Tab-separated table of C-alpha atoms in Angstrom:
chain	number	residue	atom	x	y	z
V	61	UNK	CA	18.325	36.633	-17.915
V	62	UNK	CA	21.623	36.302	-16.024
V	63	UNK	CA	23.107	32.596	-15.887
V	64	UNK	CA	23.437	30.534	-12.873
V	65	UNK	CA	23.491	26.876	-11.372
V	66	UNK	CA	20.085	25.832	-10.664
V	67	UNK	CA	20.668	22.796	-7.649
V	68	UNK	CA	17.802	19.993	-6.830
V	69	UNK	CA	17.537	17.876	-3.918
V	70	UNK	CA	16.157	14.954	-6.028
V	71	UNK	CA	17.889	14.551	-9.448
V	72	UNK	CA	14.971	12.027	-9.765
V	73	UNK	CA	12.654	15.040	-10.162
V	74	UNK	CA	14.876	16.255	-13.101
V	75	UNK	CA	12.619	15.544	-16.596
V	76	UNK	CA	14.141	13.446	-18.807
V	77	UNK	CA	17.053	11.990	-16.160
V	78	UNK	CA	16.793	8.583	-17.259
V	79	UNK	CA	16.101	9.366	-20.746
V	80	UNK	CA	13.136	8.508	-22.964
V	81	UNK	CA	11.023	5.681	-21.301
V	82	UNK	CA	14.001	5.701	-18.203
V	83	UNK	CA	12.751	4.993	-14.714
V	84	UNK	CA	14.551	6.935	-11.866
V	85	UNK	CA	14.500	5.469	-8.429
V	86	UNK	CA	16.753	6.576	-5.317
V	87	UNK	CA	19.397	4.344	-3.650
V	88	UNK	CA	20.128	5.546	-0.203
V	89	UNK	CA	22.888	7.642	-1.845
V	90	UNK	CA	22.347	8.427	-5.469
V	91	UNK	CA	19.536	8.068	-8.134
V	92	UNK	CA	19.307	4.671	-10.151
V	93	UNK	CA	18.162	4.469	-14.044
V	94	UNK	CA	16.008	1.604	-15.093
V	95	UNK	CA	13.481	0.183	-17.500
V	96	UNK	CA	9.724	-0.784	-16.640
V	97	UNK	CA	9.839	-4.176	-17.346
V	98	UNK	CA	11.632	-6.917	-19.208
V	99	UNK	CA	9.623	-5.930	-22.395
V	100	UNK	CA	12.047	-2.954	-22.462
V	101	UNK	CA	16.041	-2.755	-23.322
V	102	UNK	CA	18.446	0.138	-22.395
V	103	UNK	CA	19.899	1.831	-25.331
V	104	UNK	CA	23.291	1.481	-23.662
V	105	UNK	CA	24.283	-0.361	-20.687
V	106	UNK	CA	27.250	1.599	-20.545
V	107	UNK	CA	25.025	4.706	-20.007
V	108	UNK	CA	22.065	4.186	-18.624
V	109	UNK	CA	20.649	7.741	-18.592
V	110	UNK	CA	20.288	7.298	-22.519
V	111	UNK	CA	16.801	5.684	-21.832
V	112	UNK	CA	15.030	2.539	-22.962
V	113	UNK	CA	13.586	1.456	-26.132
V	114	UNK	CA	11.178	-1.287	-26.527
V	115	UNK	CA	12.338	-5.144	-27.462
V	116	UNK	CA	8.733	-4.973	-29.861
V	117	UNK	CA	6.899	-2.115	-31.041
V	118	UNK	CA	3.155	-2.401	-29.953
V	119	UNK	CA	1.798	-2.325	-33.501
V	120	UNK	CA	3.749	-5.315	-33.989
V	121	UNK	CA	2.676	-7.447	-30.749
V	122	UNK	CA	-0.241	-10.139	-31.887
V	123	UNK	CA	-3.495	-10.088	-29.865
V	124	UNK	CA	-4.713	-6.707	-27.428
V	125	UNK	CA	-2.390	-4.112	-25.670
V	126	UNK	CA	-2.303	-3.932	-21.867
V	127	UNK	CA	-1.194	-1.502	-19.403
V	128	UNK	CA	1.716	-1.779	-17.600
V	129	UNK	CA	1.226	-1.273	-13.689
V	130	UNK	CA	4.026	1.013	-12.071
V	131	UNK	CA	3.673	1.240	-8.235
V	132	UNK	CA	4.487	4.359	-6.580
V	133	UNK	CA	5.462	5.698	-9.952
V	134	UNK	CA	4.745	9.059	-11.903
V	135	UNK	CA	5.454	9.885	-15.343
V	136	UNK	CA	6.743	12.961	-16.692
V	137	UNK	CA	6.618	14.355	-20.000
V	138	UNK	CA	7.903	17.464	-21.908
V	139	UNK	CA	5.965	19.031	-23.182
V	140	UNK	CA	3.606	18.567	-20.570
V	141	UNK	CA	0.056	17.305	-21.068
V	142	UNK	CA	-2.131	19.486	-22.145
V	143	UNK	CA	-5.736	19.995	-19.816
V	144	UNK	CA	-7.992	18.475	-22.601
V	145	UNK	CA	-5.529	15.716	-21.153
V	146	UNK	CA	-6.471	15.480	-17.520
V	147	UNK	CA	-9.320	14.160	-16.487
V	148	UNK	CA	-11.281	12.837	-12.761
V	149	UNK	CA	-12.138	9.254	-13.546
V	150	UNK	CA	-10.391	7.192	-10.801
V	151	UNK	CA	-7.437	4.605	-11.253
V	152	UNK	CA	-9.227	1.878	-13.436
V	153	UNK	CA	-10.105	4.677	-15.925
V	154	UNK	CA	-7.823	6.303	-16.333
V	155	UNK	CA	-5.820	3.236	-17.665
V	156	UNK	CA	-8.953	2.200	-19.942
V	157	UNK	CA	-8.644	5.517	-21.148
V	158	UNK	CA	-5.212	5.451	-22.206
V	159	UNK	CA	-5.555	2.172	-23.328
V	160	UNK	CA	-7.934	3.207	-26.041
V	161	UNK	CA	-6.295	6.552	-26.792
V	162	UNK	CA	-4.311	5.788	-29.891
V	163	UNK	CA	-1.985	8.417	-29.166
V	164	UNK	CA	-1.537	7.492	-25.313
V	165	UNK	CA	2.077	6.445	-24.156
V	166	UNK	CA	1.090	6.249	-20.292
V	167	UNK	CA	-1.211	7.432	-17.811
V	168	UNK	CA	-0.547	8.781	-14.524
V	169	UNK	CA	-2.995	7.991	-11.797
V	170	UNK	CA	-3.076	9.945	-8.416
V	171	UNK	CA	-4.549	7.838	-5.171
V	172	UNK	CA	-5.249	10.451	-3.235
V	173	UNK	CA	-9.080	10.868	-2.998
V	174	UNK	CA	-8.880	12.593	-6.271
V	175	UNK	CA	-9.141	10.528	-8.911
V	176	UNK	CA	-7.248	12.712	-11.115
V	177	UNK	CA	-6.093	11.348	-13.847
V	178	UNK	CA	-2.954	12.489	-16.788
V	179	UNK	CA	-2.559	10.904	-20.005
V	180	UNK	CA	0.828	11.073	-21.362
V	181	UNK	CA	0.391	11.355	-25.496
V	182	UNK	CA	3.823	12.823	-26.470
V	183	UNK	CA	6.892	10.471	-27.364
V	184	UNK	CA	9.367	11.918	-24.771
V	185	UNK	CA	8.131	10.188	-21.516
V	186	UNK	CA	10.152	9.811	-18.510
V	187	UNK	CA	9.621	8.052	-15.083
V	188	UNK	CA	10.492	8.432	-11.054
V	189	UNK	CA	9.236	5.599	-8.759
V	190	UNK	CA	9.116	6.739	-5.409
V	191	UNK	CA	8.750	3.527	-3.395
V	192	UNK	CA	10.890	0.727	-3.095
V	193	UNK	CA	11.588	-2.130	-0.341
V	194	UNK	CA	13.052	-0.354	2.726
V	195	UNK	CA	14.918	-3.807	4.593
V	196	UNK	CA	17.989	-4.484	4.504
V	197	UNK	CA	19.746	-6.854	1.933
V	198	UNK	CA	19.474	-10.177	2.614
V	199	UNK	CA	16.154	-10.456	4.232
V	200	UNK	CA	16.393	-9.832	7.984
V	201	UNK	CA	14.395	-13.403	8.558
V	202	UNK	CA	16.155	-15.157	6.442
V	203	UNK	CA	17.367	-17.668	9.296
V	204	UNK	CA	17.016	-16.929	13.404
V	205	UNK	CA	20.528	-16.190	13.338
V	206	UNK	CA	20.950	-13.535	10.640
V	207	UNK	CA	18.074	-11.266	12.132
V	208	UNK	CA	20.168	-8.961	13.418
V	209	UNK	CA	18.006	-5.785	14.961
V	210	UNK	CA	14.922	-7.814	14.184
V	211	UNK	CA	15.190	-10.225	16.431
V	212	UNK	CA	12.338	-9.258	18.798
V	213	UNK	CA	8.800	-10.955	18.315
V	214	UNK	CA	5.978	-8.687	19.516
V	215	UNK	CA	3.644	-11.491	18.564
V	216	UNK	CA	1.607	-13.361	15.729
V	217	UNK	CA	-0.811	-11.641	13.879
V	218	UNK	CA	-3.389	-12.619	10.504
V	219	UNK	CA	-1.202	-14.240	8.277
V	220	UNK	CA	2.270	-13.987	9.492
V	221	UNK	CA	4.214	-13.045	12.723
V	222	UNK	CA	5.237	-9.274	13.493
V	223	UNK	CA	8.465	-8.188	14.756
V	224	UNK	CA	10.052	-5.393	16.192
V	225	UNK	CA	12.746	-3.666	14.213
V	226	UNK	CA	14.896	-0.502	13.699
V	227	UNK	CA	15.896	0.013	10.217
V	228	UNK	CA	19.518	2.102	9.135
V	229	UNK	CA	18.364	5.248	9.942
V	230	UNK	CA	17.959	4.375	13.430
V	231	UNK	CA	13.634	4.477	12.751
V	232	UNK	CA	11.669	2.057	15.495
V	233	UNK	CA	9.538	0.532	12.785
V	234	UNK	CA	6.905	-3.134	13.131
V	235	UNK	CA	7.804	-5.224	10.455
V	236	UNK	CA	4.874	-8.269	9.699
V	237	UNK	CA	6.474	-11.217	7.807
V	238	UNK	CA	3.675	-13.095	5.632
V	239	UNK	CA	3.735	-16.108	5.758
V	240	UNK	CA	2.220	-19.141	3.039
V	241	UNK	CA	3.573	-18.206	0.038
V	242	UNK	CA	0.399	-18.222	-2.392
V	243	UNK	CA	-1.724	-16.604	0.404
V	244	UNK	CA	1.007	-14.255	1.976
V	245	UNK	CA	1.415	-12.518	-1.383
V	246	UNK	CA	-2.256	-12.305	-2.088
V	247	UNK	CA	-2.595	-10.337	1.257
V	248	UNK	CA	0.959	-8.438	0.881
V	249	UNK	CA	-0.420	-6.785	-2.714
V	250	UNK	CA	-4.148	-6.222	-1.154
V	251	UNK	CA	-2.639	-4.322	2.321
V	252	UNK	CA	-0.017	-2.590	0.162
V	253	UNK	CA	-2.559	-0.741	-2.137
V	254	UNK	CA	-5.105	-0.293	0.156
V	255	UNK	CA	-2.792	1.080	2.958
V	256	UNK	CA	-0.801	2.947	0.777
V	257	UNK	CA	-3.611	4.757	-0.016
V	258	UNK	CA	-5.428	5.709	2.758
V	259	UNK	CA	-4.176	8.597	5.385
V	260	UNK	CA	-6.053	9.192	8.595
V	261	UNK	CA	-5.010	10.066	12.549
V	262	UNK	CA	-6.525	6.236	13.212
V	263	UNK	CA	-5.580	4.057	10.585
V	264	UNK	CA	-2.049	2.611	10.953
V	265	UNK	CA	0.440	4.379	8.797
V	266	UNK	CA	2.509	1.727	5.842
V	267	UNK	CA	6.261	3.199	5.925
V	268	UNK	CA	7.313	0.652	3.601
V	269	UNK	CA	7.419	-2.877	1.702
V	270	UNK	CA	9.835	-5.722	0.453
V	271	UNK	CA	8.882	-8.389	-2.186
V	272	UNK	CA	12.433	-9.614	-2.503
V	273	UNK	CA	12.534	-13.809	-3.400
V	274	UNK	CA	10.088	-15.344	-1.223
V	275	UNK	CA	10.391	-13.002	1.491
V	276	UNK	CA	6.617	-10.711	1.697
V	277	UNK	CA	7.659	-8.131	4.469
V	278	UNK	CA	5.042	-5.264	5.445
V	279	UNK	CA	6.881	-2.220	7.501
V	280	UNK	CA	4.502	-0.401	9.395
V	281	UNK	CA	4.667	2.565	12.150
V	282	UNK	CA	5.671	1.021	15.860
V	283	UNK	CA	2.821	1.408	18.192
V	284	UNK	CA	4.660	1.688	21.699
V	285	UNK	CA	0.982	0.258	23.417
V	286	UNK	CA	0.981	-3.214	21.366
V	287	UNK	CA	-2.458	-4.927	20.472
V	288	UNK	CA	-5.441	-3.550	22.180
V	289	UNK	CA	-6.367	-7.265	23.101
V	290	UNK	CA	-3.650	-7.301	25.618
V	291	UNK	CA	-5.319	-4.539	27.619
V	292	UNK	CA	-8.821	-6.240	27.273
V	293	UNK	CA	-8.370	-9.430	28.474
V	294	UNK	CA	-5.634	-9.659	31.148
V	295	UNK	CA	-5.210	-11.984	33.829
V	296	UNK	CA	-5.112	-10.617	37.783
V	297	UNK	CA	-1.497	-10.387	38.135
V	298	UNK	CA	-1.233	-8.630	35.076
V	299	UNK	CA	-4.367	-5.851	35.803
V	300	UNK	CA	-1.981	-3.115	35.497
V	301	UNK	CA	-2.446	-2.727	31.814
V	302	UNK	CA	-5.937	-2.769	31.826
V	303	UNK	CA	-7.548	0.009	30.179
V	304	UNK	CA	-9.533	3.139	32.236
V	305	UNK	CA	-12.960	3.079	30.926
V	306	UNK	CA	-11.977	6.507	29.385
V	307	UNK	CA	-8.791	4.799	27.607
V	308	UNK	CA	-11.714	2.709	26.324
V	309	UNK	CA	-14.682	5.274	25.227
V	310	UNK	CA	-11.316	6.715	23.486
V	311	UNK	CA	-10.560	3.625	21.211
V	312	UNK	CA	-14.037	2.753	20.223
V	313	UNK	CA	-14.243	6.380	19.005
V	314	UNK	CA	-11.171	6.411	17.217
V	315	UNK	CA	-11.575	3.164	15.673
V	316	UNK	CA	-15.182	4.103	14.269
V	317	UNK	CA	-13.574	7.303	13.339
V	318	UNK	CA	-11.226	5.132	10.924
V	319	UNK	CA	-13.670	3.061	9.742
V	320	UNK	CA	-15.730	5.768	8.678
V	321	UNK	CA	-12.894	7.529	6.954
V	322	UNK	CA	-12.693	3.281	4.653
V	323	UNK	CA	-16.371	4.101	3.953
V	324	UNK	CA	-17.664	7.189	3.502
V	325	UNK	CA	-13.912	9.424	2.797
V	326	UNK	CA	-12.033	7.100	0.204
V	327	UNK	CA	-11.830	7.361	-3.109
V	328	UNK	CA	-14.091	4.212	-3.319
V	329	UNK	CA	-15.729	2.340	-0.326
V	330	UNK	CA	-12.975	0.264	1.668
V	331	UNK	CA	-14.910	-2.785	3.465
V	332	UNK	CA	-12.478	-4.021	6.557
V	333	UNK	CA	-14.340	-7.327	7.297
V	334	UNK	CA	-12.216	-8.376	10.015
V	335	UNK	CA	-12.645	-5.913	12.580
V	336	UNK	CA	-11.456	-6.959	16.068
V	337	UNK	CA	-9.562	-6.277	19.323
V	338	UNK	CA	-6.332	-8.257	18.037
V	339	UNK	CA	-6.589	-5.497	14.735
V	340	UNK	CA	-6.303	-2.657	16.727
V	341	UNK	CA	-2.744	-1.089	17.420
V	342	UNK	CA	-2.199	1.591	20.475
V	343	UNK	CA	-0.037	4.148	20.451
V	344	UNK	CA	2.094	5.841	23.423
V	345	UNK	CA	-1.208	7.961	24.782
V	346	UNK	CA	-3.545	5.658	23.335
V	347	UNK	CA	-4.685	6.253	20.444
V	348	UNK	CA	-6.841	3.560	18.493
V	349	UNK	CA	-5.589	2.687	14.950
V	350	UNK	CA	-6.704	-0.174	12.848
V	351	UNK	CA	-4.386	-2.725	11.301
V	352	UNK	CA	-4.677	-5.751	8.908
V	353	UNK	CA	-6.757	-4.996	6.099
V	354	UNK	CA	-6.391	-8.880	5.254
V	355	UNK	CA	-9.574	-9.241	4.334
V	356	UNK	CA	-10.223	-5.947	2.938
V	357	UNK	CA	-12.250	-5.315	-0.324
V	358	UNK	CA	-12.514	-1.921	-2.553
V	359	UNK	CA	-16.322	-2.118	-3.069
V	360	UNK	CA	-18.421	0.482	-5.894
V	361	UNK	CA	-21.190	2.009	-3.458
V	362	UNK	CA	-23.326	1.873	-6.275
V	363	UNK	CA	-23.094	-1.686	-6.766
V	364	UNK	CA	-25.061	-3.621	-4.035
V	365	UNK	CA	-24.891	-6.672	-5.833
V	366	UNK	CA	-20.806	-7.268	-5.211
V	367	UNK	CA	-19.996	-10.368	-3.285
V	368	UNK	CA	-16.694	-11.656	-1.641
V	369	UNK	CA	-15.737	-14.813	-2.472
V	370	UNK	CA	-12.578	-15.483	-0.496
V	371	UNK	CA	-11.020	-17.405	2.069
V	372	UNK	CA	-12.156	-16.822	5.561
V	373	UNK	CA	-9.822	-17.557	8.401
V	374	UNK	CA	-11.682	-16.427	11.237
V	375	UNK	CA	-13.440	-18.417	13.849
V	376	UNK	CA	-16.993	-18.444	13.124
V	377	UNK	CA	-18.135	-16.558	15.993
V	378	UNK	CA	-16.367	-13.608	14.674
V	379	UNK	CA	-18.338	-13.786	11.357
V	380	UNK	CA	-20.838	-10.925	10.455
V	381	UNK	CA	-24.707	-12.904	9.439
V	382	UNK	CA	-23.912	-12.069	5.020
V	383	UNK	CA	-20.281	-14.610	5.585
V	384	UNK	CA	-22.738	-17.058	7.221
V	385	UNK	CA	-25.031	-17.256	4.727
V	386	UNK	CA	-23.225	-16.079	1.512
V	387	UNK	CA	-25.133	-12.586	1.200
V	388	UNK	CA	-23.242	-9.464	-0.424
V	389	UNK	CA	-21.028	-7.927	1.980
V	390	UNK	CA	-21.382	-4.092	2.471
V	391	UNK	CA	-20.373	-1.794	4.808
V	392	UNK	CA	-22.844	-2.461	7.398
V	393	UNK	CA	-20.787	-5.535	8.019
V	394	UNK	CA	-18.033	-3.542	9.557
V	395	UNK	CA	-21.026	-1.727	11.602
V	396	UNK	CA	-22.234	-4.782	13.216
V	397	UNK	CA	-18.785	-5.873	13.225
V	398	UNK	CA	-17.782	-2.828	15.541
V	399	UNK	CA	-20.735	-3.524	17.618
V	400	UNK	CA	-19.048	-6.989	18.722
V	401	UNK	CA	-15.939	-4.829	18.683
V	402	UNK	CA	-17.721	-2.434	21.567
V	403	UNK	CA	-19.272	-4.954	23.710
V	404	UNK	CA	-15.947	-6.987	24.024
């Protein structure tokens, strides 16, 4: 075998780069080595590709073990795990699993429809988180006058107002700033996983996230058309923008086409709950896709005894019969919801 330079794109993708127990993230310019939490110290701070080692071994910790939830994160390790290791149980498995495996380090759960699941058992285990927050540094709404690109309001929306930005690489993004800190961050975690795990032509697309202080900032895909309630219910001088009845057939069938994808095409059954005109984006020919999975549950299809028990915010015309009168919600909620959705 003849020597050479072997070149990567992503160092991050290099096993072992941040050393046993290292996390590698990207910077815009170069790769970043880390810990997983604060229950973790680097070896040496002066070189922190030498890995991590824990501040207390596990067998020495009082009480039960937990798992440790990495977002956007996949673990490596060499050698690699074996197939007796890899199993289709879905994400909540897979980390009872490990947790119960004497000999499991970590577990690496996929979200795309899979449920595949890898349990890392060897003592060499490495890390590469692919997501982090995507605004600039400081927060962009940290005062009216420090918003720079973001000044531009396209409106107010579920829990917080949305904005129009453009991010460094020159990207047209929507950016929705939660607002109420104990409720904003309950919603920012529920839209993050659920988005972040769904992909279809008619649901709208996450591009990113920021958790940084008290700042909950969702970036999603601009829609050039707005909210389809501004086509629905204009006033005469503004009749331009009303929709052609095909525009219209269009939208209903594109928004039942990403409902049915939450239901019937997800790893488990996504319930909207708050399906509406104001939820529904347009892009620039038109195309339907839903938005604000605020109230969205992940529901077992099995289990038809599930209830929601959360806040409701919307007006009480807009409620499906089971919020009415406490009865499980299932996904013929969202059906009669779209119904309402179709006659408006």
């Amino acid at each position: 075998m003849g020597s050479g330079t072997i070149t990567v794109l992503n160092q991050c993708d290099v096993f072992g780069y941040c050393g046993n127990m290292g996390i590698c993230s990207y910077s815009d310019t170069s790769p970043i080595c880390g810990c997983p939490s604060e229950n973790f110290r680097l070896l040496d701070v002066n070189d922190l590709r030498q890995g991590c080692k824990r501040k207390r071994n596990i067998e020495d910790c009082p009480g039960s073990a937990a798992m440790l939830e990495l977002d956007h994160a996949e673990s490596f390790t060499y050698p690699p795990e074996l197939s007796s290791q890899t199993f289709f149980v879905g994400i909540s498995a897979c980390r009872l699993t490990c947790l119960v495996t004497a000999s499991c380090v970590a577990s690496t759960s996929l979200s795309d429809g899979t449920g595949l699941c890898y349990l890392k058992t060897t003592e060499f285990v490495s890390g590469y988180q692919v997501c982090g927050p995507v605004l600039p540094n400081p927060s962009p709404f940290a005062d009216n006058d420090g918003m720079g690109e973001f000044k531009e309001k396209l409106g107010a929306r579920g829990f917080g107002a949305v904005y129009k930005g453009v991010l460094s690489n020159r990207a047209v993004v929507a950016v929705k700033q939660l607002e109420g800190i104990e409720q904003g961050e309950k919603q920012f975690r529920m839209e993050v996983a659920t988005i972040s795990s769904t992909h279809h032509l008619n649901l709208v697309r996450l591009i990113g996230f920021c958790a940084e202080g008290h700042h909950r900032l969702l970036v999603y895909e601009f829609m050039k058309n707005g909210f389809l309630d501004n086509f629905l219910f204009t006033t005469e001088e503004h009749s331009g923008k009303m929709l052609s009845w095909e525009n219209r057939y269009n939208v209903a069938l594109g928004t039942t086409g990403g409902i049915m994808y939450l239901h019937e095409e997800c790893r488990d059954c996504i319930i909207h709950c708050d399906i509406k005109p104001e939820n529904t984006l347009l892009d620039e020919i038109f195309n339907a896709k839903v938005s604000d999975f605020g109230l969205a549950k992940v529901i077992n299809p099995k289990d038809n005894r599930y209830r929601i028990l959360t806040s409701v915010r919307e007006a009480r015309s807009y409620l499906v019969p089971e919020w009415l009168a406490n009865l499980p919600i299932t996904s013929k909620s969202d059906v009669i919801a779209m119904g309402w959705y179709c006659l408006r």
